[in-house]
């Protein structure tokens, strides 16, 4: 498809850009972004007001079972190419220190973190983007070899929070300030506060935070007294059994969900995707205190509200 002229307003370009993603038209998508830049739109606004919301819509369509995994992957790849094109067009030169950006171990949603990294570059930082699923030991090894003014860690799913705790502590032992972000920490950053780490709600917030060393190091005290008991360890040990039981209960209560299994090679992931903001972090992270015996009751109440038939295909 051909790019449509929309001036310098990313909001006007959004429908056309989303159509490019739907048709897997990489050249047209890049042309939309370049058109905005050439019309005078700031690179940061193109990233945050065009690419970011379009990718959020891609995720929603996948979660609603409207798009297949292949369609979602194609759209994400195109968005990554667009981000690279915008970064290449802006071509910022570093005037500040070094920030290391990484996704939590086991976290494969790298595009949001990449967007944050590019916004930091646009604001003058030298950013080293380590990408998806970086093991804590490898991150620490990197920090020992290369000096960094701060580490930015991304977590899109609350089920990755156990890794977040380990990575945050590893960075602190390296005496490097840490800022975290992503839906996995809650819409208001509540789980970041429990872990005792600075949290940014979005890319501009992260840029402002790393620029203020005093605020960055003034993290709240962690509240992790519950780690002394074995409740979480018991939950982790039984997680396969609990998930299978929960999914069986969901299929019984919402029969339409069974279609997910027939149409997707990763039905569990798809079901989790529909509830990334509804998952109770108390049941999915080191900061949780949900005992195995309470799982079934929670699941029944959650599935009745968050997975109504109207949201199922």
PDB file of C-alpha atoms in Angstrom:
ATOM      1  CA  UNK A   1       0.000   0.000   0.000  1.00  0.00           C
ATOM      2  CA  UNK A   2       1.119   3.592  -0.480  1.00  0.00           C
ATOM      3  CA  UNK A   3       1.871   5.953   2.397  1.00  0.00           C
ATOM      4  CA  UNK A   4      -0.704   8.681   3.026  1.00  0.00           C
ATOM      5  CA  UNK A   5       0.343  12.282   3.637  1.00  0.00           C
ATOM      6  CA  UNK A   6      -0.662  13.296   7.167  1.00  0.00           C
ATOM      7  CA  UNK A   7       1.581  16.262   7.870  1.00  0.00           C
ATOM      8  CA  UNK A   8       3.475  16.104  11.146  1.00  0.00           C
ATOM      9  CA  UNK A   9       0.710  14.641  13.315  1.00  0.00           C
ATOM     10  CA  UNK A  10       1.346  11.000  14.370  1.00  0.00           C
ATOM     11  CA  UNK A  11      -2.302  10.667  15.450  1.00  0.00           C
ATOM     12  CA  UNK A  12      -3.484  11.328  11.890  1.00  0.00           C
ATOM     13  CA  UNK A  13      -0.949   8.838  10.559  1.00  0.00           C
ATOM     14  CA  UNK A  14      -1.954   6.117  13.018  1.00  0.00           C
ATOM     15  CA  UNK A  15      -4.765   4.417  10.996  1.00  0.00           C
ATOM     16  CA  UNK A  16      -2.607   4.210   7.875  1.00  0.00           C
ATOM     17  CA  UNK A  17       0.372   2.935   9.813  1.00  0.00           C
ATOM     18  CA  UNK A  18      -1.732   0.247  11.495  1.00  0.00           C
ATOM     19  CA  UNK A  19      -3.007  -0.799   8.080  1.00  0.00           C
ATOM     20  CA  UNK A  20       0.604  -1.205   6.953  1.00  0.00           C
ATOM     21  CA  UNK A  21       1.226  -3.535   9.887  1.00  0.00           C
ATOM     22  CA  UNK A  22      -1.941  -5.498   9.107  1.00  0.00           C
ATOM     23  CA  UNK A  23      -0.779  -5.981   5.501  1.00  0.00           C
ATOM     24  CA  UNK A  24       2.834  -6.693   6.547  1.00  0.00           C
ATOM     25  CA  UNK A  25       3.982  -3.834   4.300  1.00  0.00           C
ATOM     26  CA  UNK A  26       7.337  -2.866   5.761  1.00  0.00           C
ATOM     27  CA  UNK A  27       8.273  -0.291   3.128  1.00  0.00           C
ATOM     28  CA  UNK A  28       4.987   1.563   3.494  1.00  0.00           C
ATOM     29  CA  UNK A  29       5.244   1.557   7.288  1.00  0.00           C
ATOM     30  CA  UNK A  30       8.739   3.016   7.143  1.00  0.00           C
ATOM     31  CA  UNK A  31       7.508   5.579   4.620  1.00  0.00           C
ATOM     32  CA  UNK A  32       4.763   6.695   7.024  1.00  0.00           C
ATOM     33  CA  UNK A  33       7.299   7.288   9.788  1.00  0.00           C
ATOM     34  CA  UNK A  34       9.775   9.038   7.491  1.00  0.00           C
ATOM     35  CA  UNK A  35       6.997  11.223   6.137  1.00  0.00           C
ATOM     36  CA  UNK A  36       6.224  12.429   9.637  1.00  0.00           C
ATOM     37  CA  UNK A  37       9.889  13.138  10.337  1.00  0.00           C
ATOM     38  CA  UNK A  38      10.344  15.027   7.080  1.00  0.00           C
ATOM     39  CA  UNK A  39       7.216  17.065   7.881  1.00  0.00           C
ATOM     40  CA  UNK A  40       8.807  18.179  11.145  1.00  0.00           C
ATOM     41  CA  UNK A  41       7.468  15.726  13.720  1.00  0.00           C
ATOM     42  CA  UNK A  42      10.021  15.105  16.512  1.00  0.00           C
ATOM     43  CA  UNK A  43      11.497  11.602  16.431  1.00  0.00           C
ATOM     44  CA  UNK A  44      10.437  11.016  20.047  1.00  0.00           C
ATOM     45  CA  UNK A  45       6.811  11.728  19.192  1.00  0.00           C
ATOM     46  CA  UNK A  46       6.911   9.377  16.207  1.00  0.00           C
ATOM     47  CA  UNK A  47       8.150   6.606  18.478  1.00  0.00           C
ATOM     48  CA  UNK A  48       5.730   7.257  21.337  1.00  0.00           C
ATOM     49  CA  UNK A  49       2.610   8.462  19.499  1.00  0.00           C
ATOM     50  CA  UNK A  50       2.780   6.208  16.440  1.00  0.00           C
ATOM     51  CA  UNK A  51       4.882   3.085  16.928  1.00  0.00           C
ATOM     52  CA  UNK A  52       4.075   2.446  20.599  1.00  0.00           C
ATOM     53  CA  UNK A  53       0.254   2.669  20.408  1.00  0.00           C
ATOM     54  CA  UNK A  54       0.212   0.709  17.149  1.00  0.00           C
ATOM     55  CA  UNK A  55       2.190  -2.091  18.746  1.00  0.00           C
ATOM     56  CA  UNK A  56      -0.172  -2.052  21.731  1.00  0.00           C
ATOM     57  CA  UNK A  57      -3.062  -2.552  19.305  1.00  0.00           C
ATOM     58  CA  UNK A  58      -1.170  -5.426  17.665  1.00  0.00           C
ATOM     59  CA  UNK A  59      -0.932  -7.092  21.064  1.00  0.00           C
ATOM     60  CA  UNK A  60      -4.631  -6.549  21.708  1.00  0.00           C
ATOM     61  CA  UNK A  61      -5.591  -8.123  18.394  1.00  0.00           C
ATOM     62  CA  UNK A  62      -3.422 -11.126  19.154  1.00  0.00           C
ATOM     63  CA  UNK A  63      -4.899 -11.391  22.647  1.00  0.00           C
ATOM     64  CA  UNK A  64      -8.439 -11.282  21.221  1.00  0.00           C
ATOM     65  CA  UNK A  65      -7.500 -14.136  18.863  1.00  0.00           C
ATOM     66  CA  UNK A  66      -8.072 -11.867  15.858  1.00  0.00           C
ATOM     67  CA  UNK A  67      -4.458 -12.161  14.719  1.00  0.00           C
ATOM     68  CA  UNK A  68      -2.325 -15.271  14.639  1.00  0.00           C
ATOM     69  CA  UNK A  69       1.113 -15.569  16.192  1.00  0.00           C
ATOM     70  CA  UNK A  70       2.591 -15.228  12.702  1.00  0.00           C
ATOM     71  CA  UNK A  71       0.727 -11.954  12.063  1.00  0.00           C
ATOM     72  CA  UNK A  72       1.807 -10.558  15.414  1.00  0.00           C
ATOM     73  CA  UNK A  73       5.433 -11.524  14.766  1.00  0.00           C
ATOM     74  CA  UNK A  74       5.368  -9.938  11.309  1.00  0.00           C
ATOM     75  CA  UNK A  75       3.925  -6.699  12.680  1.00  0.00           C
ATOM     76  CA  UNK A  76       6.447  -6.612  15.515  1.00  0.00           C
ATOM     77  CA  UNK A  77       9.321  -7.120  13.087  1.00  0.00           C
ATOM     78  CA  UNK A  78       8.061  -4.216  10.975  1.00  0.00           C
ATOM     79  CA  UNK A  79       7.779  -2.006  14.049  1.00  0.00           C
ATOM     80  CA  UNK A  80      11.359  -2.864  14.948  1.00  0.00           C
ATOM     81  CA  UNK A  81      12.441  -1.842  11.444  1.00  0.00           C
ATOM     82  CA  UNK A  82      10.523   1.410  11.775  1.00  0.00           C
ATOM     83  CA  UNK A  83      12.201   2.150  15.112  1.00  0.00           C
ATOM     84  CA  UNK A  84      15.585   1.564  13.453  1.00  0.00           C
ATOM     85  CA  UNK A  85      14.631   3.881  10.573  1.00  0.00           C
ATOM     86  CA  UNK A  86      13.550   6.639  12.957  1.00  0.00           C
ATOM     87  CA  UNK A  87      16.750   6.262  14.982  1.00  0.00           C
ATOM     88  CA  UNK A  88      18.834   6.381  11.818  1.00  0.00           C
ATOM     89  CA  UNK A  89      17.047   9.490  10.586  1.00  0.00           C
ATOM     90  CA  UNK A  90      17.496  11.326  13.898  1.00  0.00           C
ATOM     91  CA  UNK A  91      21.076  10.076  14.341  1.00  0.00           C
ATOM     92  CA  UNK A  92      21.599  11.628  17.810  1.00  0.00           C
ATOM     93  CA  UNK A  93      25.096  12.115  19.218  1.00  0.00           C
ATOM     94  CA  UNK A  94      25.709  11.163  22.885  1.00  0.00           C
ATOM     95  CA  UNK A  95      26.366  14.049  25.249  1.00  0.00           C
ATOM     96  CA  UNK A  96      25.713  12.203  28.527  1.00  0.00           C
ATOM     97  CA  UNK A  97      26.819   9.034  30.267  1.00  0.00           C
ATOM     98  CA  UNK A  98      26.108   5.376  29.559  1.00  0.00           C
ATOM     99  CA  UNK A  99      22.824   3.585  30.287  1.00  0.00           C
ATOM    100  CA  UNK A 100      22.533  -0.191  29.986  1.00  0.00           C
ATOM    101  CA  UNK A 101      19.043  -1.307  28.954  1.00  0.00           C
ATOM    102  CA  UNK A 102      17.912  -4.933  29.261  1.00  0.00           C
ATOM    103  CA  UNK A 103      14.843  -7.133  29.573  1.00  0.00           C
ATOM    104  CA  UNK A 104      14.450  -9.428  32.555  1.00  0.00           C
ATOM    105  CA  UNK A 105      15.627 -12.995  32.284  1.00  0.00           C
ATOM    106  CA  UNK A 106      12.784 -14.850  30.562  1.00  0.00           C
ATOM    107  CA  UNK A 107      11.197 -11.653  29.233  1.00  0.00           C
ATOM    108  CA  UNK A 108      10.998 -11.809  25.423  1.00  0.00           C
ATOM    109  CA  UNK A 109       8.922  -8.671  24.798  1.00  0.00           C
ATOM    110  CA  UNK A 110      11.851  -6.476  23.765  1.00  0.00           C
ATOM    111  CA  UNK A 111      10.193  -3.797  21.622  1.00  0.00           C
ATOM    112  CA  UNK A 112       8.904  -1.643  24.528  1.00  0.00           C
ATOM    113  CA  UNK A 113      12.392  -1.650  26.025  1.00  0.00           C
ATOM    114  CA  UNK A 114      13.842  -0.759  22.637  1.00  0.00           C
ATOM    115  CA  UNK A 115      11.525   2.244  22.440  1.00  0.00           C
ATOM    116  CA  UNK A 116      12.716   3.428  25.841  1.00  0.00           C
ATOM    117  CA  UNK A 117      16.322   2.945  24.761  1.00  0.00           C
ATOM    118  CA  UNK A 118      15.794   5.082  21.658  1.00  0.00           C
ATOM    119  CA  UNK A 119      14.116   7.855  23.651  1.00  0.00           C
ATOM    120  CA  UNK A 120      17.101   7.879  26.013  1.00  0.00           C
ATOM    121  CA  UNK A 121      19.420   8.139  22.982  1.00  0.00           C
ATOM    122  CA  UNK A 122      17.401  11.032  21.615  1.00  0.00           C
ATOM    123  CA  UNK A 123      17.933  12.808  24.936  1.00  0.00           C
ATOM    124  CA  UNK A 124      21.678  12.460  24.703  1.00  0.00           C
ATOM    125  CA  UNK A 125      22.481   9.254  26.551  1.00  0.00           C
ATOM    126  CA  UNK A 126      24.858   6.609  25.263  1.00  0.00           C
ATOM    127  CA  UNK A 127      22.627   3.531  25.447  1.00  0.00           C
ATOM    128  CA  UNK A 128      23.729  -0.087  25.303  1.00  0.00           C
ATOM    129  CA  UNK A 129      20.675  -2.176  24.490  1.00  0.00           C
ATOM    130  CA  UNK A 130      21.190  -5.799  25.532  1.00  0.00           C
ATOM    131  CA  UNK A 131      17.818  -6.988  24.225  1.00  0.00           C
ATOM    132  CA  UNK A 132      15.454  -9.693  25.429  1.00  0.00           C
ATOM    133  CA  UNK A 133      15.893 -12.198  28.265  1.00  0.00           C
ATOM    134  CA  UNK A 134      19.267 -11.263  29.703  1.00  0.00           C
ATOM    135  CA  UNK A 135      20.443 -13.650  32.474  1.00  0.00           C
ATOM    136  CA  UNK A 136      21.386 -11.871  35.696  1.00  0.00           C
ATOM    137  CA  UNK A 137      24.901 -13.333  35.755  1.00  0.00           C
ATOM    138  CA  UNK A 138      25.618 -12.122  32.227  1.00  0.00           C
ATOM    139  CA  UNK A 139      24.260  -8.659  33.012  1.00  0.00           C
ATOM    140  CA  UNK A 140      26.495  -8.351  36.070  1.00  0.00           C
ATOM    141  CA  UNK A 141      29.494  -9.562  34.083  1.00  0.00           C
ATOM    142  CA  UNK A 142      28.804  -6.873  31.508  1.00  0.00           C
ATOM    143  CA  UNK A 143      28.532  -4.188  34.182  1.00  0.00           C
ATOM    144  CA  UNK A 144      31.868  -5.245  35.653  1.00  0.00           C
ATOM    145  CA  UNK A 145      33.490  -4.872  32.243  1.00  0.00           C
ATOM    146  CA  UNK A 146      31.816  -1.656  31.125  1.00  0.00           C
ATOM    147  CA  UNK A 147      31.025   1.255  33.412  1.00  0.00           C
ATOM    148  CA  UNK A 148      27.413   2.410  33.450  1.00  0.00           C
ATOM    149  CA  UNK A 149      25.684   5.368  35.061  1.00  0.00           C
ATOM    150  CA  UNK A 150      22.472   3.373  35.447  1.00  0.00           C
ATOM    151  CA  UNK A 151      20.725   0.156  34.448  1.00  0.00           C
ATOM    152  CA  UNK A 152      17.182   0.191  33.048  1.00  0.00           C
ATOM    153  CA  UNK A 153      15.304  -3.111  33.321  1.00  0.00           C
ATOM    154  CA  UNK A 154      12.042  -3.945  31.561  1.00  0.00           C
ATOM    155  CA  UNK A 155       9.388  -6.449  32.617  1.00  0.00           C
ATOM    156  CA  UNK A 156       6.167  -6.802  30.606  1.00  0.00           C
ATOM    157  CA  UNK A 157       4.640  -9.760  32.459  1.00  0.00           C
ATOM    158  CA  UNK A 158       4.307 -10.116  36.239  1.00  0.00           C
ATOM    159  CA  UNK A 159       5.292 -13.777  36.035  1.00  0.00           C
ATOM    160  CA  UNK A 160       8.861 -12.541  35.386  1.00  0.00           C
ATOM    161  CA  UNK A 161       9.077 -10.661  38.686  1.00  0.00           C
ATOM    162  CA  UNK A 162      10.997 -13.452  40.474  1.00  0.00           C
ATOM    163  CA  UNK A 163      13.813 -12.830  37.978  1.00  0.00           C
ATOM    164  CA  UNK A 164      13.417  -9.082  38.532  1.00  0.00           C
ATOM    165  CA  UNK A 165      14.246  -9.402  42.203  1.00  0.00           C
ATOM    166  CA  UNK A 166      17.443 -11.311  41.465  1.00  0.00           C
ATOM    167  CA  UNK A 167      18.549  -8.943  38.716  1.00  0.00           C
ATOM    168  CA  UNK A 168      17.903  -5.826  40.775  1.00  0.00           C
ATOM    169  CA  UNK A 169      19.918  -7.170  43.675  1.00  0.00           C
ATOM    170  CA  UNK A 170      22.742  -8.226  41.344  1.00  0.00           C
ATOM    171  CA  UNK A 171      22.943  -4.730  39.859  1.00  0.00           C
ATOM    172  CA  UNK A 172      22.957  -3.155  43.291  1.00  0.00           C
ATOM    173  CA  UNK A 173      25.847  -5.331  44.351  1.00  0.00           C
ATOM    174  CA  UNK A 174      27.678  -3.858  41.371  1.00  0.00           C
ATOM    175  CA  UNK A 175      26.895  -0.378  42.789  1.00  0.00           C
ATOM    176  CA  UNK A 176      24.915   0.650  39.712  1.00  0.00           C
ATOM    177  CA  UNK A 177      21.589   2.520  40.174  1.00  0.00           C
ATOM    178  CA  UNK A 178      18.558   0.720  38.778  1.00  0.00           C
ATOM    179  CA  UNK A 179      15.337   1.969  37.208  1.00  0.00           C
ATOM    180  CA  UNK A 180      12.592  -0.415  36.132  1.00  0.00           C
ATOM    181  CA  UNK A 181       9.496  -0.172  33.980  1.00  0.00           C
ATOM    182  CA  UNK A 182       6.844  -2.179  32.191  1.00  0.00           C
ATOM    183  CA  UNK A 183       3.397  -3.589  32.919  1.00  0.00           C
ATOM    184  CA  UNK A 184       4.875  -6.368  34.982  1.00  0.00           C
ATOM    185  CA  UNK A 185       5.458  -3.928  37.832  1.00  0.00           C
ATOM    186  CA  UNK A 186       1.814  -2.822  37.875  1.00  0.00           C
ATOM    187  CA  UNK A 187       0.170   0.185  36.253  1.00  0.00           C
ATOM    188  CA  UNK A 188       1.176   2.336  39.229  1.00  0.00           C
ATOM    189  CA  UNK A 189       4.560   0.691  39.886  1.00  0.00           C
ATOM    190  CA  UNK A 190       3.371  -0.904  43.118  1.00  0.00           C
ATOM    191  CA  UNK A 191       5.537  -4.000  42.748  1.00  0.00           C
ATOM    192  CA  UNK A 192       8.607  -1.894  42.066  1.00  0.00           C
ATOM    193  CA  UNK A 193       8.004  -0.161  45.392  1.00  0.00           C
ATOM    194  CA  UNK A 194       7.697  -3.499  47.158  1.00  0.00           C
ATOM    195  CA  UNK A 195      10.998  -4.542  45.611  1.00  0.00           C
ATOM    196  CA  UNK A 196      12.513  -1.230  46.667  1.00  0.00           C
ATOM    197  CA  UNK A 197      13.532   0.041  43.228  1.00  0.00           C
ATOM    198  CA  UNK A 198      12.933   3.254  41.282  1.00  0.00           C
ATOM    199  CA  UNK A 199      10.139   2.948  38.711  1.00  0.00           C
ATOM    200  CA  UNK A 200       9.274   4.939  35.604  1.00  0.00           C
ATOM    201  CA  UNK A 201       5.769   4.806  34.076  1.00  0.00           C
ATOM    202  CA  UNK A 202       6.943   5.490  30.523  1.00  0.00           C
ATOM    203  CA  UNK A 203       9.927   6.397  28.357  1.00  0.00           C
ATOM    204  CA  UNK A 204       9.903  10.150  29.151  1.00  0.00           C
ATOM    205  CA  UNK A 205       9.630   9.284  32.844  1.00  0.00           C
ATOM    206  CA  UNK A 206      12.638   6.981  32.568  1.00  0.00           C
ATOM    207  CA  UNK A 207      14.625   9.719  30.822  1.00  0.00           C
ATOM    208  CA  UNK A 208      13.764  12.223  33.547  1.00  0.00           C
ATOM    209  CA  UNK A 209      14.644   9.742  36.292  1.00  0.00           C
ATOM    210  CA  UNK A 210      18.067   8.726  35.008  1.00  0.00           C
ATOM    211  CA  UNK A 211      18.898  12.409  34.560  1.00  0.00           C
ATOM    212  CA  UNK A 212      18.316  12.985  38.300  1.00  0.00           C
ATOM    213  CA  UNK A 213      20.938  10.944  40.141  1.00  0.00           C
ATOM    214  CA  UNK A 214      19.584  11.861  43.574  1.00  0.00           C
ATOM    215  CA  UNK A 215      16.050  10.706  42.694  1.00  0.00           C
ATOM    216  CA  UNK A 216      17.405   7.589  41.027  1.00  0.00           C
ATOM    217  CA  UNK A 217      19.277   6.517  44.135  1.00  0.00           C
ATOM    218  CA  UNK A 218      16.466   7.475  46.532  1.00  0.00           C
ATOM    219  CA  UNK A 219      14.589   4.203  46.017  1.00  0.00           C
ATOM    220  CA  UNK A 220      11.987   3.124  48.600  1.00  0.00           C
ATOM    221  CA  UNK A 221      12.933   0.492  51.145  1.00  0.00           C
ATOM    222  CA  UNK A 222      12.090  -3.031  49.990  1.00  0.00           C
ATOM    223  CA  UNK A 223       9.296  -4.905  51.780  1.00  0.00           C
ATOM    224  CA  UNK A 224      10.292  -8.542  51.398  1.00  0.00           C
ATOM    225  CA  UNK A 225       9.720 -10.016  54.853  1.00  0.00           C
ATOM    226  CA  UNK A 226       7.562 -12.754  53.356  1.00  0.00           C
ATOM    227  CA  UNK A 227      10.550 -14.328  51.620  1.00  0.00           C
ATOM    228  CA  UNK A 228      11.444 -15.942  54.934  1.00  0.00           C
ATOM    229  CA  UNK A 229       8.591 -18.471  54.535  1.00  0.00           C
ATOM    230  CA  UNK A 230       8.257 -21.239  51.936  1.00  0.00           C
ATOM    231  CA  UNK A 231       4.880 -20.267  50.514  1.00  0.00           C
ATOM    232  CA  UNK A 232       6.243 -19.019  47.211  1.00  0.00           C
ATOM    233  CA  UNK A 233       8.561 -22.016  46.825  1.00  0.00           C
ATOM    234  CA  UNK A 234       5.563 -24.317  47.286  1.00  0.00           C
ATOM    235  CA  UNK A 235       3.599 -22.415  44.660  1.00  0.00           C
ATOM    236  CA  UNK A 236       6.464 -22.593  42.153  1.00  0.00           C
ATOM    237  CA  UNK A 237       6.906 -26.318  42.747  1.00  0.00           C
ATOM    238  CA  UNK A 238       3.247 -26.950  41.903  1.00  0.00           C
ATOM    239  CA  UNK A 239       2.857 -24.380  39.142  1.00  0.00           C
ATOM    240  CA  UNK A 240       2.429 -26.877  36.262  1.00  0.00           C
ATOM    241  CA  UNK A 241      -0.304 -28.700  38.182  1.00  0.00           C
ATOM    242  CA  UNK A 242      -1.991 -25.431  39.159  1.00  0.00           C
ATOM    243  CA  UNK A 243      -1.929 -24.027  35.635  1.00  0.00           C
ATOM    244  CA  UNK A 244      -3.364 -27.206  34.119  1.00  0.00           C
ATOM    245  CA  UNK A 245      -6.101 -27.260  36.741  1.00  0.00           C
ATOM    246  CA  UNK A 246      -6.878 -23.576  36.200  1.00  0.00           C
ATOM    247  CA  UNK A 247      -7.108 -23.976  32.425  1.00  0.00           C
ATOM    248  CA  UNK A 248      -9.403 -26.975  32.777  1.00  0.00           C
ATOM    249  CA  UNK A 249     -11.629 -24.891  35.050  1.00  0.00           C
ATOM    250  CA  UNK A 250     -11.598 -22.019  32.547  1.00  0.00           C
ATOM    251  CA  UNK A 251     -12.607 -24.278  29.633  1.00  0.00           C
ATOM    252  CA  UNK A 252     -15.492 -25.631  31.709  1.00  0.00           C
ATOM    253  CA  UNK A 253     -16.748 -22.168  32.666  1.00  0.00           C
ATOM    254  CA  UNK A 254     -16.075 -20.444  29.333  1.00  0.00           C
ATOM    255  CA  UNK A 255     -16.430 -23.118  26.602  1.00  0.00           C
ATOM    256  CA  UNK A 256     -15.432 -20.698  23.826  1.00  0.00           C
ATOM    257  CA  UNK A 257     -11.917 -20.568  25.271  1.00  0.00           C
ATOM    258  CA  UNK A 258     -11.391 -24.179  24.157  1.00  0.00           C
ATOM    259  CA  UNK A 259     -11.117 -22.808  20.627  1.00  0.00           C
ATOM    260  CA  UNK A 260      -7.823 -21.189  21.619  1.00  0.00           C
ATOM    261  CA  UNK A 261      -6.244 -24.637  21.929  1.00  0.00           C
ATOM    262  CA  UNK A 262      -7.395 -25.676  18.467  1.00  0.00           C
ATOM    263  CA  UNK A 263      -6.247 -22.483  16.778  1.00  0.00           C
ATOM    264  CA  UNK A 264      -3.039 -21.628  18.590  1.00  0.00           C
ATOM    265  CA  UNK A 265       0.162 -23.557  19.096  1.00  0.00           C
ATOM    266  CA  UNK A 266       0.650 -21.708  22.381  1.00  0.00           C
ATOM    267  CA  UNK A 267      -2.772 -21.611  24.053  1.00  0.00           C
ATOM    268  CA  UNK A 268      -1.433 -20.934  27.524  1.00  0.00           C
ATOM    269  CA  UNK A 269       0.508 -17.929  26.361  1.00  0.00           C
ATOM    270  CA  UNK A 270      -2.547 -16.575  24.588  1.00  0.00           C
ATOM    271  CA  UNK A 271      -4.695 -16.923  27.679  1.00  0.00           C
ATOM    272  CA  UNK A 272      -2.032 -15.239  29.795  1.00  0.00           C
ATOM    273  CA  UNK A 273      -1.829 -12.449  27.244  1.00  0.00           C
ATOM    274  CA  UNK A 274      -5.523 -11.662  27.683  1.00  0.00           C
ATOM    275  CA  UNK A 275      -4.857 -11.058  31.351  1.00  0.00           C
ATOM    276  CA  UNK A 276      -1.421  -9.430  31.555  1.00  0.00           C
ATOM    277  CA  UNK A 277      -2.877  -6.563  33.538  1.00  0.00           C
ATOM    278  CA  UNK A 278      -5.306  -8.731  35.509  1.00  0.00           C
ATOM    279  CA  UNK A 279      -2.920 -11.362  36.798  1.00  0.00           C
ATOM    280  CA  UNK A 280      -2.597 -10.971  40.547  1.00  0.00           C
ATOM    281  CA  UNK A 281       1.128 -10.326  41.160  1.00  0.00           C
ATOM    282  CA  UNK A 282       0.613 -11.879  44.609  1.00  0.00           C
ATOM    283  CA  UNK A 283       0.338 -15.207  42.778  1.00  0.00           C
ATOM    284  CA  UNK A 284       3.062 -14.685  40.190  1.00  0.00           C
ATOM    285  CA  UNK A 285       6.087 -13.165  41.861  1.00  0.00           C
ATOM    286  CA  UNK A 286       8.440 -13.239  44.778  1.00  0.00           C
ATOM    287  CA  UNK A 287       6.369 -10.486  46.288  1.00  0.00           C
ATOM    288  CA  UNK A 288       3.294 -12.710  46.399  1.00  0.00           C
ATOM    289  CA  UNK A 289       1.698 -14.455  49.315  1.00  0.00           C
ATOM    290  CA  UNK A 290      -0.906 -16.592  47.581  1.00  0.00           C
ATOM    291  CA  UNK A 291      -0.917 -20.104  49.000  1.00  0.00           C
ATOM    292  CA  UNK A 292      -1.664 -23.049  46.690  1.00  0.00           C
ATOM    293  CA  UNK A 293      -4.863 -23.810  48.564  1.00  0.00           C
ATOM    294  CA  UNK A 294      -6.319 -20.420  47.635  1.00  0.00           C
ATOM    295  CA  UNK A 295      -5.541 -20.717  43.927  1.00  0.00           C
ATOM    296  CA  UNK A 296      -8.785 -22.395  42.846  1.00  0.00           C
ATOM    297  CA  UNK A 297     -10.958 -19.841  44.599  1.00  0.00           C
ATOM    298  CA  UNK A 298      -9.059 -16.954  43.106  1.00  0.00           C
ATOM    299  CA  UNK A 299      -9.224 -18.491  39.626  1.00  0.00           C
ATOM    300  CA  UNK A 300     -12.989 -18.924  39.734  1.00  0.00           C
ATOM    301  CA  UNK A 301     -13.562 -15.290  40.725  1.00  0.00           C
ATOM    302  CA  UNK A 302     -11.027 -13.983  38.196  1.00  0.00           C
ATOM    303  CA  UNK A 303     -12.267 -16.086  35.273  1.00  0.00           C
ATOM    304  CA  UNK A 304     -15.829 -14.949  35.943  1.00  0.00           C
ATOM    305  CA  UNK A 305     -14.778 -11.309  35.561  1.00  0.00           C
ATOM    306  CA  UNK A 306     -11.702 -11.047  33.367  1.00  0.00           C
ATOM    307  CA  UNK A 307     -12.514 -13.777  30.839  1.00  0.00           C
ATOM    308  CA  UNK A 308     -16.199 -13.293  30.122  1.00  0.00           C
ATOM    309  CA  UNK A 309     -17.469 -15.048  26.995  1.00  0.00           C
ATOM    310  CA  UNK A 310     -17.735 -11.667  25.293  1.00  0.00           C
ATOM    311  CA  UNK A 311     -13.932 -11.433  25.335  1.00  0.00           C
ATOM    312  CA  UNK A 312     -13.490 -14.923  23.949  1.00  0.00           C
ATOM    313  CA  UNK A 313     -13.620 -15.737  20.229  1.00  0.00           C
TER     314      UNK A 313
END
